[in-house]
CSV table of C-alpha atoms in Angstrom, one decimal:
chain,number,residue,atom,x,y,z
A,1,MET,CA,-14.6,-8.0,37.0
A,2,LYS,CA,-14.1,-4.9,39.1
A,3,LYS,CA,-17.3,-2.9,39.7
A,4,ASP,CA,-17.9,0.7,40.6
A,5,ARG,CA,-19.5,1.8,43.9
A,6,GLY,CA,-23.0,1.2,42.6
A,7,GLY,CA,-22.2,-2.3,41.6
A,8,ALA,CA,-22.1,-1.7,37.9
A,9,VAL,CA,-19.4,-2.6,35.5
A,10,PRO,CA,-17.7,0.5,34.2
A,11,ALA,CA,-18.5,1.3,30.5
A,12,PRO,CA,-14.9,0.7,29.2
A,13,ALA,CA,-14.7,-2.6,31.0
A,14,ARG,CA,-18.1,-3.6,29.6
A,15,ALA,CA,-16.9,-2.7,26.1
A,16,ALA,CA,-13.7,-4.7,26.5
A,17,GLU,CA,-15.7,-7.6,27.9
A,18,GLY,CA,-18.1,-7.4,24.9
A,19,ALA,CA,-15.2,-7.5,22.5
A,20,ALA,CA,-13.8,-10.5,24.3
A,21,ASP,CA,-17.0,-12.5,24.0
A,22,GLY,CA,-18.0,-11.2,20.6
A,23,GLY,CA,-21.3,-9.6,21.6
A,24,ALA,CA,-23.5,-8.7,18.7
A,25,PRO,CA,-23.4,-4.9,19.2
A,26,VAL,CA,-19.6,-4.9,19.5
A,27,ARG,CA,-19.3,-7.2,16.5
A,28,GLY,CA,-21.4,-4.7,14.5
A,29,LEU,CA,-19.2,-1.8,15.6
A,30,ALA,CA,-16.1,-3.9,14.8
A,31,LEU,CA,-17.4,-4.6,11.2
A,32,THR,CA,-18.2,-0.9,10.8
A,33,LEU,CA,-14.8,0.3,11.8
A,34,LEU,CA,-12.8,-2.3,9.8
A,35,SER,CA,-14.9,-1.8,6.7
A,36,ALA,CA,-14.8,2.0,7.0
A,37,CYS,CA,-11.0,1.7,7.2
A,38,GLN,CA,-10.7,-0.5,4.1
A,39,LEU,CA,-13.1,1.8,2.2
A,40,THR,CA,-11.0,4.9,3.1
A,41,LEU,CA,-7.7,3.2,2.1
A,42,VAL,CA,-9.1,2.2,-1.3
A,43,VAL,CA,-10.8,5.6,-1.8
A,44,ASP,CA,-7.5,7.4,-1.3
A,45,ALA,CA,-6.0,5.7,-4.3
A,46,SER,CA,-8.6,7.5,-6.6
A,47,ILE,CA,-10.0,10.4,-4.6
A,48,VAL,CA,-7.3,12.8,-5.6
A,49,ASN,CA,-7.6,12.1,-9.4
A,50,ILE,CA,-10.4,14.6,-9.9
A,51,ALA,CA,-8.6,17.1,-7.7
A,52,LEU,CA,-5.3,17.0,-9.6
A,53,PRO,CA,-5.9,20.1,-11.7
A,54,SER,CA,-6.7,22.1,-8.5
A,55,ILE,CA,-3.6,20.7,-6.8
A,56,GLN,CA,-1.4,21.6,-9.8
A,57,ARG,CA,-2.7,25.2,-9.7
A,58,GLY,CA,-2.5,25.5,-5.9
A,59,LEU,CA,1.1,24.1,-5.4
A,60,GLY,CA,2.7,24.7,-8.8
A,61,PHE,CA,3.3,21.0,-9.8
A,62,SER,CA,4.8,20.2,-13.1
A,63,ASP,CA,2.9,17.9,-15.4
A,64,THR,CA,5.4,15.1,-14.6
A,65,GLY,CA,5.4,15.7,-10.9
A,66,LEU,CA,1.6,15.8,-10.6
A,67,SER,CA,1.2,12.1,-11.4
A,68,TRP,CA,3.2,11.3,-8.3
A,69,VAL,CA,0.5,12.7,-6.1
A,70,VAL,CA,-1.3,9.4,-7.0
A,71,ASN,CA,1.8,7.2,-7.6
A,72,ALA,CA,3.5,8.0,-4.2
A,73,TYR,CA,0.6,6.5,-2.4
A,74,THR,CA,0.2,3.5,-4.7
A,75,LEU,CA,3.9,2.7,-4.6
A,76,ALA,CA,4.2,2.8,-0.8
A,77,PHE,CA,0.9,0.9,-0.3
A,78,GLY,CA,1.7,-1.8,-2.8
A,79,GLY,CA,5.3,-2.3,-1.9
A,80,LEU,CA,4.9,-2.7,1.9
A,81,LEU,CA,1.7,-4.8,2.0
A,82,LEU,CA,3.4,-8.2,2.6
A,83,LEU,CA,5.6,-6.7,5.3
A,84,GLY,CA,2.5,-5.1,6.9
A,85,GLY,CA,0.7,-8.5,6.9
A,86,ARG,CA,3.6,-10.3,8.5
A,87,ALA,CA,4.0,-7.6,11.2
A,88,GLY,CA,0.4,-8.2,12.2
A,89,ASP,CA,0.9,-12.0,12.4
A,90,LEU,CA,3.9,-11.5,14.8
A,91,LEU,CA,3.0,-8.4,16.8
A,92,GLY,CA,-0.8,-8.6,16.9
A,93,HIS,CA,-3.2,-7.5,14.2
A,94,ARG,CA,-5.1,-5.0,16.2
A,95,ARG,CA,-1.9,-3.3,17.5
A,96,VAL,CA,-0.4,-3.0,13.9
A,97,PHE,CA,-3.8,-2.0,12.5
A,98,VAL,CA,-4.3,0.9,14.9
A,99,ALA,CA,-0.7,2.0,14.4
A,100,GLY,CA,-1.2,2.0,10.6
A,101,VAL,CA,-4.4,3.9,10.8
A,102,ALA,CA,-2.8,6.5,13.1
A,103,LEU,CA,0.1,7.0,10.7
A,104,PHE,CA,-2.4,7.3,7.8
A,105,THR,CA,-4.5,9.9,9.6
A,106,VAL,CA,-1.5,12.1,10.7
A,107,ALA,CA,-0.1,11.9,7.1
A,108,SER,CA,-3.5,12.9,5.7
A,109,LEU,CA,-3.5,16.0,7.9
A,110,ALA,CA,0.0,16.8,7.0
A,111,GLY,CA,-0.7,16.4,3.3
A,112,GLY,CA,-3.8,18.7,3.5
A,113,LEU,CA,-1.6,21.4,5.1
A,114,ALA,CA,1.1,21.1,2.4
A,115,THR,CA,2.4,24.3,0.9
A,116,THR,CA,5.0,22.8,-1.5
A,117,PRO,CA,5.0,19.8,-3.9
A,118,GLY,CA,7.6,18.0,-1.9
A,119,TRP,CA,5.6,18.3,1.3
A,120,LEU,CA,2.5,16.9,-0.3
A,121,LEU,CA,4.4,14.0,-1.9
A,122,ALA,CA,5.9,13.1,1.4
A,123,GLY,CA,2.5,13.1,3.0
A,124,ARG,CA,1.1,10.9,0.3
A,125,ALA,CA,3.9,8.4,0.7
A,126,ALA,CA,3.4,8.3,4.4
A,127,GLN,CA,-0.3,7.7,3.8
A,128,GLY,CA,0.7,4.7,1.7
A,129,VAL,CA,3.0,3.3,4.5
A,130,GLY,CA,0.2,3.6,7.0
A,131,ALA,CA,-2.3,1.9,4.6
A,132,ALA,CA,0.1,-1.0,4.0
A,133,PHE,CA,0.1,-1.8,7.7
A,134,ALA,CA,-3.6,-1.1,8.3
A,135,GLY,CA,-5.0,-2.9,5.3
A,136,PRO,CA,-3.9,-6.6,5.9
A,137,GLY,CA,-4.8,-6.2,9.6
A,138,ALA,CA,-8.4,-5.1,8.8
A,139,LEU,CA,-9.1,-8.3,6.8
A,140,ALA,CA,-7.3,-10.5,9.3
A,141,LEU,CA,-9.3,-9.0,12.2
A,142,ILE,CA,-12.6,-9.7,10.3
A,143,ALA,CA,-11.5,-13.4,10.3
A,144,SER,CA,-10.7,-13.4,14.0
A,145,THR,CA,-13.7,-11.4,15.2
A,146,PHE,CA,-16.4,-13.4,13.3
A,147,GLU,CA,-16.5,-17.2,13.8
A,148,ASP,CA,-16.8,-19.6,10.9
A,149,GLY,CA,-20.2,-19.9,9.2
A,150,PRO,CA,-22.9,-17.5,7.9
A,151,ARG,CA,-21.8,-14.7,10.3
A,152,ARG,CA,-18.3,-14.5,8.9
A,153,SER,CA,-19.6,-14.9,5.4
A,154,ARG,CA,-21.8,-11.8,5.8
A,155,ALA,CA,-19.0,-9.9,7.4
A,156,LEU,CA,-16.5,-10.8,4.6
A,157,ALA,CA,-19.1,-9.7,2.0
A,158,VAL,CA,-19.6,-6.3,3.7
A,159,PHE,CA,-15.9,-5.8,4.0
A,160,THR,CA,-15.2,-6.8,0.4
A,161,VAL,CA,-18.0,-4.5,-1.0
A,162,ALA,CA,-16.3,-1.6,0.9
A,163,ALA,CA,-13.0,-2.5,-0.7
A,164,SER,CA,-14.4,-3.0,-4.2
A,165,ALA,CA,-16.7,0.1,-4.1
A,166,GLY,CA,-13.8,2.3,-3.0
A,167,MET,CA,-12.4,2.9,-6.5
A,168,VAL,CA,-15.8,4.4,-7.7
A,169,ALA,CA,-16.6,6.1,-4.4
A,170,GLY,CA,-13.3,8.0,-4.6
A,171,LEU,CA,-14.3,9.5,-7.9
A,172,VAL,CA,-17.7,10.7,-6.5
A,173,LEU,CA,-16.3,12.0,-3.2
A,174,GLY,CA,-13.4,13.7,-5.0
A,175,GLY,CA,-15.7,15.5,-7.3
A,176,LEU,CA,-18.0,16.6,-4.4
A,177,LEU,CA,-15.2,17.8,-2.1
A,178,THR,CA,-13.2,19.6,-4.9
A,179,ALA,CA,-16.4,21.3,-6.2
A,180,TRP,CA,-17.7,22.4,-2.8
A,181,ALA,CA,-14.6,23.0,-0.8
A,182,SER,CA,-11.0,22.6,-2.1
A,183,TRP,CA,-8.4,20.0,-3.0
A,184,ARG,CA,-7.2,20.0,0.6
A,185,ALA,CA,-10.6,18.6,1.7
A,186,VAL,CA,-9.9,15.3,-0.1
A,187,LEU,CA,-7.1,14.7,2.4
A,188,PHE,CA,-8.7,16.3,5.5
A,189,VAL,CA,-11.8,14.1,5.1
A,190,ASN,CA,-9.6,11.2,6.3
A,191,VAL,CA,-8.8,12.8,9.6
A,192,PRO,CA,-12.1,12.4,11.5
A,193,VAL,CA,-12.6,9.0,10.1
A,194,GLY,CA,-9.1,7.8,11.1
A,195,ALA,CA,-9.3,9.4,14.5
A,196,ALA,CA,-12.6,7.6,15.2
A,197,ILE,CA,-11.2,4.3,14.1
A,198,VAL,CA,-8.1,4.7,16.3
A,199,ALA,CA,-10.2,5.6,19.3
A,200,LEU,CA,-12.9,3.0,19.0
A,201,THR,CA,-11.0,-0.1,17.7
A,202,PRO,CA,-9.6,-1.1,21.1
A,203,ARG,CA,-13.1,-1.1,22.6
A,204,ALA,CA,-14.7,-3.2,19.8
A,205,VAL,CA,-12.0,-5.5,18.4
A,206,ARG,CA,-10.1,-8.3,20.2
A,207,GLU,CA,-6.3,-8.4,19.9
A,208,SER,CA,-5.1,-11.4,18.1
A,209,PRO,CA,-2.4,-13.5,19.9
A,210,ARG,CA,1.2,-12.5,19.4
A,211,ARG,CA,3.3,-15.2,17.7
A,212,GLU,CA,6.7,-16.1,18.8
A,213,GLY,CA,9.1,-15.4,16.1
A,214,ARG,CA,11.1,-12.8,14.3
A,215,PHE,CA,11.0,-11.1,10.9
A,216,ASP,CA,12.5,-12.8,8.0
A,217,LEU,CA,14.7,-9.9,7.0
A,218,ALA,CA,15.9,-11.3,3.7
A,219,GLY,CA,12.4,-12.2,2.7
A,220,ALA,CA,11.1,-8.8,3.8
A,221,PHE,CA,13.7,-7.0,1.7
A,222,THR,CA,13.2,-9.0,-1.5
A,223,CYS,CA,9.4,-8.9,-1.3
A,224,THR,CA,9.1,-5.2,-0.3
A,225,VAL,CA,11.7,-3.9,-2.8
A,226,GLY,CA,10.6,-6.3,-5.5
A,227,SER,CA,6.9,-5.5,-5.1
A,228,ALA,CA,7.7,-1.7,-5.1
A,229,LEU,CA,9.8,-2.0,-8.2
A,230,LEU,CA,7.1,-4.0,-10.0
A,231,VAL,CA,4.5,-1.4,-9.3
A,232,TYR,CA,7.0,1.3,-10.2
A,233,GLY,CA,7.7,-0.4,-13.5
A,234,PHE,CA,4.0,-0.3,-14.4
A,235,ILE,CA,3.8,3.3,-13.4
A,236,ARG,CA,6.8,4.2,-15.6
A,237,ALA,CA,5.3,2.1,-18.5
A,238,ALA,CA,2.1,4.1,-18.4
A,239,GLU,CA,4.1,7.4,-18.4
A,240,GLY,CA,7.1,6.7,-20.7
A,241,GLY,CA,6.4,3.4,-22.5
A,242,TRP,CA,7.4,-0.2,-22.0
A,243,SER,CA,10.8,0.2,-23.7
A,244,ALA,CA,12.0,3.2,-21.6
A,245,ALA,CA,15.2,2.6,-19.7
A,246,TRP,CA,13.7,3.3,-16.3
A,247,THR,CA,10.8,0.9,-17.1
A,248,LEU,CA,13.1,-1.9,-18.2
A,249,GLY,CA,15.4,-1.4,-15.3
A,250,ALA,CA,12.5,-1.5,-12.8
A,251,PHE,CA,11.1,-4.7,-14.3
A,252,GLY,CA,14.5,-6.3,-14.5
A,253,ALA,CA,15.3,-5.6,-10.9
A,254,ALA,CA,11.8,-6.6,-9.8
A,255,ALA,CA,12.1,-9.9,-11.7
A,256,LEU,CA,15.4,-10.7,-10.0
A,257,LEU,CA,14.2,-10.0,-6.5
A,258,LEU,CA,10.9,-11.7,-6.9
A,259,ALA,CA,12.6,-14.8,-8.3
A,260,LEU,CA,14.9,-14.9,-5.3
A,261,PHE,CA,12.0,-14.5,-2.9
A,262,PRO,CA,10.6,-18.1,-3.0
A,263,VAL,CA,14.1,-19.5,-2.8
A,264,ILE,CA,14.7,-17.4,0.4
A,265,GLU,CA,11.3,-18.3,1.8
A,266,ALA,CA,11.7,-22.0,1.2
A,267,ARG,CA,14.8,-21.9,3.5
A,268,ALA,CA,13.5,-19.5,6.1
A,269,ARG,CA,12.4,-20.9,9.5
A,270,GLN,CA,9.6,-18.3,9.7
A,271,PRO,CA,8.9,-17.0,6.2
A,272,ILE,CA,7.2,-13.7,5.7
A,273,VAL,CA,4.9,-15.5,3.2
A,274,PRO,CA,4.5,-19.2,3.9
A,275,LEU,CA,4.8,-20.9,0.5
A,276,ARG,CA,2.2,-23.5,1.5
A,277,LEU,CA,-0.4,-20.8,0.9
A,278,PHE,CA,0.3,-21.3,-2.8
A,279,GLY,CA,-0.4,-25.1,-2.5
A,280,ASP,CA,-4.1,-24.6,-2.7
A,281,ARG,CA,-5.3,-24.5,-6.3
A,282,ASP,CA,-8.5,-22.5,-5.4
A,283,ARG,CA,-6.6,-19.9,-3.4
A,284,VAL,CA,-4.1,-19.3,-6.3
A,285,GLY,CA,-7.1,-19.0,-8.7
A,286,ALA,CA,-8.8,-16.5,-6.3
A,287,LEU,CA,-5.6,-14.3,-6.1
A,288,LEU,CA,-5.2,-14.3,-9.9
A,289,MET,CA,-8.9,-13.5,-10.4
A,290,ARG,CA,-8.5,-10.5,-8.1
A,291,LEU,CA,-5.5,-9.4,-10.1
A,292,LEU,CA,-7.2,-9.6,-13.5
A,293,LEU,CA,-10.5,-8.0,-12.1
A,294,THR,CA,-8.7,-5.0,-10.7
A,295,ALA,CA,-6.6,-4.6,-13.8
A,296,ALA,CA,-9.8,-4.5,-16.0
A,297,MET,CA,-11.7,-2.3,-13.6
A,298,SER,CA,-9.0,0.3,-13.0
A,299,GLY,CA,-8.3,0.6,-16.7
A,300,MET,CA,-12.0,0.9,-17.5
A,301,LEU,CA,-12.6,3.6,-14.9
A,302,PHE,CA,-9.5,5.6,-16.1
A,303,PHE,CA,-10.7,5.7,-19.7
A,304,LEU,CA,-14.4,6.1,-19.0
A,305,THR,CA,-13.5,9.1,-16.9
A,306,LEU,CA,-11.7,10.6,-19.9
A,307,TYR,CA,-14.5,9.7,-22.3
A,308,VAL,CA,-17.4,11.0,-20.2
A,309,GLN,CA,-15.6,14.3,-19.6
A,310,GLY,CA,-13.7,14.8,-22.9
A,311,VAL,CA,-16.3,13.4,-25.3
A,312,LEU,CA,-19.7,13.7,-23.6
A,313,GLY,CA,-18.7,17.0,-21.9
A,314,TYR,CA,-19.6,16.1,-18.3
A,315,GLY,CA,-18.1,18.1,-15.4
A,316,PRO,CA,-16.2,16.4,-12.6
A,317,LEU,CA,-19.1,16.2,-10.3
A,318,ALA,CA,-21.5,14.8,-12.9
A,319,THR,CA,-18.8,12.3,-13.9
A,320,GLY,CA,-18.5,11.0,-10.4
A,321,PHE,CA,-22.2,10.5,-10.1
A,322,GLY,CA,-22.3,8.8,-13.4
A,323,PHE,CA,-20.4,5.9,-11.9
A,324,LEU,CA,-22.9,5.4,-9.0
A,325,PRO,CA,-24.8,2.6,-10.8
A,326,THR,CA,-21.6,0.6,-10.6
A,327,THR,CA,-21.6,0.7,-6.9
A,328,ILE,CA,-25.4,-0.1,-6.7
A,329,ALA,CA,-25.0,-3.1,-8.9
A,330,LEU,CA,-21.9,-4.2,-7.0
A,331,ILE,CA,-23.7,-4.1,-3.7
A,332,ALA,CA,-26.8,-5.9,-5.0
A,333,ALA,CA,-24.7,-8.8,-6.6
A,334,SER,CA,-22.4,-9.2,-3.6
A,335,ARG,CA,-25.3,-9.8,-1.2
A,336,ALA,CA,-26.1,-13.0,-3.1
A,337,VAL,CA,-22.6,-14.5,-2.8
A,338,PRO,CA,-22.8,-15.7,0.9
A,339,TRP,CA,-26.0,-17.6,-0.1
A,340,LEU,CA,-24.7,-19.0,-3.4
A,341,LEU,CA,-21.2,-20.0,-2.3
A,342,PRO,CA,-22.1,-22.9,0.1
A,343,ARG,CA,-24.6,-24.3,-2.5
A,344,TYR,CA,-22.6,-24.1,-5.7
A,345,GLY,CA,-19.0,-23.5,-4.9
A,346,PRO,CA,-16.8,-20.7,-6.3
A,347,ARG,CA,-16.6,-21.9,-9.9
A,348,PRO,CA,-20.0,-20.9,-11.3
A,349,ILE,CA,-20.0,-17.6,-9.3
A,350,MET,CA,-16.6,-16.7,-10.8
A,351,LEU,CA,-17.8,-17.7,-14.3
A,352,ALA,CA,-21.0,-15.6,-14.0
A,353,GLY,CA,-19.1,-12.6,-12.7
A,354,ALA,CA,-16.3,-12.8,-15.3
A,355,ALA,CA,-19.0,-13.2,-18.1
A,356,LEU,CA,-20.8,-10.0,-16.9
A,357,CYS,CA,-17.5,-8.1,-16.8
A,358,ALA,CA,-16.6,-9.4,-20.3
A,359,VAL,CA,-19.9,-8.4,-21.8
A,360,GLY,CA,-19.7,-4.9,-20.3
A,361,MET,CA,-16.1,-4.4,-21.6
A,362,VAL,CA,-16.9,-5.6,-25.1
A,363,TRP,CA,-19.9,-3.2,-25.1
A,364,LEU,CA,-17.5,-0.4,-24.4
A,365,THR,CA,-15.4,-1.2,-27.4
A,366,GLN,CA,-18.2,0.3,-29.5
A,367,VAL,CA,-17.9,3.9,-28.1
A,368,ALA,CA,-18.5,6.6,-30.6
A,369,GLN,CA,-18.8,10.4,-30.8
A,370,ALA,CA,-22.5,10.2,-31.1
A,371,SER,CA,-22.9,7.8,-28.1
A,372,SER,CA,-24.8,8.9,-25.0
A,373,TYR,CA,-24.6,8.0,-21.4
A,374,LEU,CA,-27.8,5.9,-21.6
A,375,THR,CA,-26.8,4.0,-24.7
A,376,MET,CA,-23.1,3.4,-24.1
A,377,ILE,CA,-22.2,4.0,-20.4
A,378,LEU,CA,-25.1,2.9,-18.1
A,379,GLY,CA,-25.3,-0.7,-19.4
A,380,PRO,CA,-21.6,-1.5,-19.2
A,381,VAL,CA,-21.1,0.0,-15.7
A,382,LEU,CA,-24.1,-1.9,-14.4
A,383,LEU,CA,-22.8,-5.2,-15.9
A,384,PHE,CA,-19.3,-4.5,-14.6
A,385,GLY,CA,-20.5,-3.6,-11.2
A,386,ALA,CA,-22.6,-6.8,-10.9
A,387,GLY,CA,-19.6,-8.9,-12.1
A,388,THR,CA,-17.2,-7.2,-9.7
A,389,GLY,CA,-19.6,-7.9,-6.8
A,390,LEU,CA,-19.7,-11.6,-7.6
A,391,VAL,CA,-16.0,-12.1,-8.3
A,392,SER,CA,-14.5,-9.9,-5.6
A,393,VAL,CA,-16.6,-11.3,-2.8
A,394,ALA,CA,-16.2,-15.0,-3.9
A,395,ALA,CA,-12.4,-14.5,-4.4
A,396,THR,CA,-12.0,-13.1,-0.9
A,397,PHE,CA,-14.0,-16.0,0.6
A,398,VAL,CA,-11.9,-18.5,-1.2
A,399,ALA,CA,-8.5,-16.9,-0.5
A,400,MET,CA,-9.2,-16.6,3.3
A,401,ALA,CA,-10.8,-20.1,3.7
A,402,SER,CA,-9.0,-22.6,5.9
A,403,VAL,CA,-6.1,-20.2,6.7
A,404,ALA,CA,-4.3,-20.8,10.0
A,405,PRO,CA,-4.7,-18.0,12.5
A,406,GLY,CA,-0.9,-17.2,12.3
A,407,GLU,CA,-1.1,-16.8,8.6
A,408,SER,CA,-4.2,-14.6,8.2
A,409,GLY,CA,-2.2,-11.4,7.9
A,410,ALA,CA,0.1,-12.9,5.2
A,411,THR,CA,-2.9,-14.1,3.2
A,412,SER,CA,-4.7,-10.8,3.6
A,413,ALA,CA,-1.6,-9.0,2.3
A,414,LEU,CA,-1.4,-11.3,-0.7
A,415,LEU,CA,-5.0,-10.6,-1.6
A,416,GLN,CA,-4.5,-6.8,-1.3
A,417,SER,CA,-1.2,-7.0,-3.2
A,418,MET,CA,-3.1,-8.5,-6.1
A,419,GLN,CA,-5.5,-5.5,-6.0
A,420,GLN,CA,-2.7,-2.9,-5.9
A,421,THR,CA,-0.6,-4.6,-8.6
A,422,GLY,CA,-3.6,-5.2,-10.8
A,423,GLY,CA,-4.6,-1.6,-10.6
A,424,SER,CA,-1.2,-0.4,-11.8
A,425,LEU,CA,-1.0,-3.2,-14.4
A,426,GLY,CA,-4.4,-2.3,-15.9
A,427,VAL,CA,-3.7,1.4,-16.3
A,428,ALA,CA,-0.2,0.7,-17.8
A,429,VAL,CA,-1.5,-1.8,-20.4
A,430,LEU,CA,-4.5,0.2,-21.4
A,431,VAL,CA,-2.6,3.5,-21.7
A,432,SER,CA,0.0,1.8,-23.8
A,433,VAL,CA,-2.6,0.2,-26.1
A,434,HIS,CA,-4.5,3.6,-26.3
A,435,ASP,CA,-1.3,5.4,-27.4
A,436,ALA,CA,-0.5,2.7,-30.0
A,437,THR,CA,-3.9,2.6,-31.6
A,438,ARG,CA,-5.3,6.2,-31.4
A,439,GLY,CA,-3.8,7.4,-34.7
A,440,ALA,CA,-5.5,10.6,-35.7
A,441,ALA,CA,-8.7,9.9,-33.8
A,442,GLU,CA,-8.8,9.9,-30.0
A,443,LEU,CA,-11.8,7.5,-30.0
A,444,ASP,CA,-9.8,4.9,-31.9
A,445,GLY,CA,-7.3,4.9,-29.0
A,446,MET,CA,-10.2,4.5,-26.4
A,447,ARG,CA,-11.7,1.6,-28.4
A,448,GLY,CA,-8.3,0.0,-28.4
A,449,ALA,CA,-7.9,0.5,-24.7
A,450,PHE,CA,-11.3,-1.1,-24.0
A,451,THR,CA,-10.4,-4.0,-26.3
A,452,ALA,CA,-7.3,-4.6,-24.1
A,453,GLY,CA,-9.6,-4.5,-21.1
A,454,ALA,CA,-11.7,-7.2,-22.7
A,455,VAL,CA,-8.6,-9.3,-22.9
A,456,PHE,CA,-8.3,-9.1,-19.1
A,457,THR,CA,-11.9,-10.2,-18.7
A,458,ALA,CA,-11.3,-13.1,-21.1
A,459,GLY,CA,-8.4,-14.1,-18.9
A,460,MET,CA,-10.9,-14.0,-15.9
A,461,LEU,CA,-13.2,-16.4,-17.8
A,462,ALA,CA,-10.3,-18.8,-18.6
A,463,MET,CA,-9.1,-18.6,-15.0
A,464,ALA,CA,-12.6,-19.4,-13.7
A,465,LEU,CA,-12.9,-22.4,-15.9
A,466,LEU,CA,-9.4,-23.8,-15.2
A,467,ALA,CA,-8.4,-22.9,-11.7
A,468,PHE,CA,-11.4,-23.9,-9.6
A,469,ARG,CA,-12.4,-27.4,-8.7
A,470,ARG,CA,-15.9,-28.6,-9.5
A,471,ARG,CA,-18.0,-29.3,-6.4
A,472,PRO,CA,-21.5,-30.8,-5.8
A,473,ALA,CA,-24.0,-28.3,-4.5
A,474,GLY,CA,-23.8,-27.7,-0.8
A,475,GLN,CA,-20.3,-29.2,-0.5
A,476,GLY,CA,-16.7,-27.9,-0.7
A,477,ARG,CA,-14.1,-26.1,1.3
A,478,ALA,CA,-15.2,-22.6,0.3
A,479,GLY,CA,-18.7,-23.1,1.6
A,480,SER,CA,-18.0,-25.1,4.7
A,481,HIS,CA,-15.0,-23.5,6.2
A,482,ILE,CA,-15.6,-19.8,5.7
């Protein structure tokens, strides 16, 4: 190691050396940066929701166009995740991660400066592209930075809490920034965070080895376009109904492309998503649990926000703070998972988490005009937060267990694709049920929507019972290989 004139190792070299040997301070900084990135990416899917009325007044959006302030980000993020994961496997996860965060940061600045609707939508779409390349790399870098065992378990728990809490944190932060500054602040807030991540990541995080290979172009096309069309179909279903021409067309094209995808991947020499990842029963169960959990949670948050503001009369800021117990319960439950998983395996943890979510959602089906926050909201959000903490952390552990280093990006992208697709699915289904059941009373529609959410949680219970293998305490792949 080259030293300066005084015989000391220069600071940048010491940082790089620490990253190479995984020193504790550098690992802590790495976990902070990667978790902060994931929190920011998930927050951006919901942070603009409370600011939408201000955005509409400021830029003159139509009612139809306004929804695309959210959808442009969701569509680009969800559609490009698998491509972003494979890019990291081939080119190096740190390199692709930093590039994705840089694009996300520049796009956030551009969106905050927007003076026309088209400008803002372009910025939101570019944010989604950056997020799709940064997100899989963040989780893959957690796996490569922290060795197997308790240290990785704790790191994965922190990372997953950041990802799961982001949906609620976005509502709180959006309310604060919109009330105290302006709608532009919900985009500008990403800039210092992103700049810090770009500057510090090379000093704290090792680069993963580059893999020899090339992109599977046919697989990249079918999975990217098919995923984007699937998310778009759910968006259109929520806006125009399941029988609308655009909805049916999007779902039909998505079904065709996604059906071709495994055929192409089976023949590809270097597939964008190795099909052997689906040969593990527990991993498939973890991915589906993540899908169902996010579907239930996104739909619940959507309609609870409407209920708390429209029926209980809370303002945007008070509404955001009303969801804080969800995050508190989520963090508390998630801290137990690294201790429970090696002893009991994923099945009882998934069952307990799914049961808590189911009880919370069934409780919400009883909403009434005379209900209060303490009698109708606090209990369900605490239960749902605790259940989410158990399921999301355990699902991440199981999905990432025993994954080859060259496939960590693809696996990370699959897990995050389930989250993005589940969010769109949950809102689309619950909005459709709400519209079909509300009749003359708005609360009838909300009760119908929460009933549909309870069906998702029942699916989680069934999945936890059927998909995961039974294991004696202290044994099993999930506990011993993570």
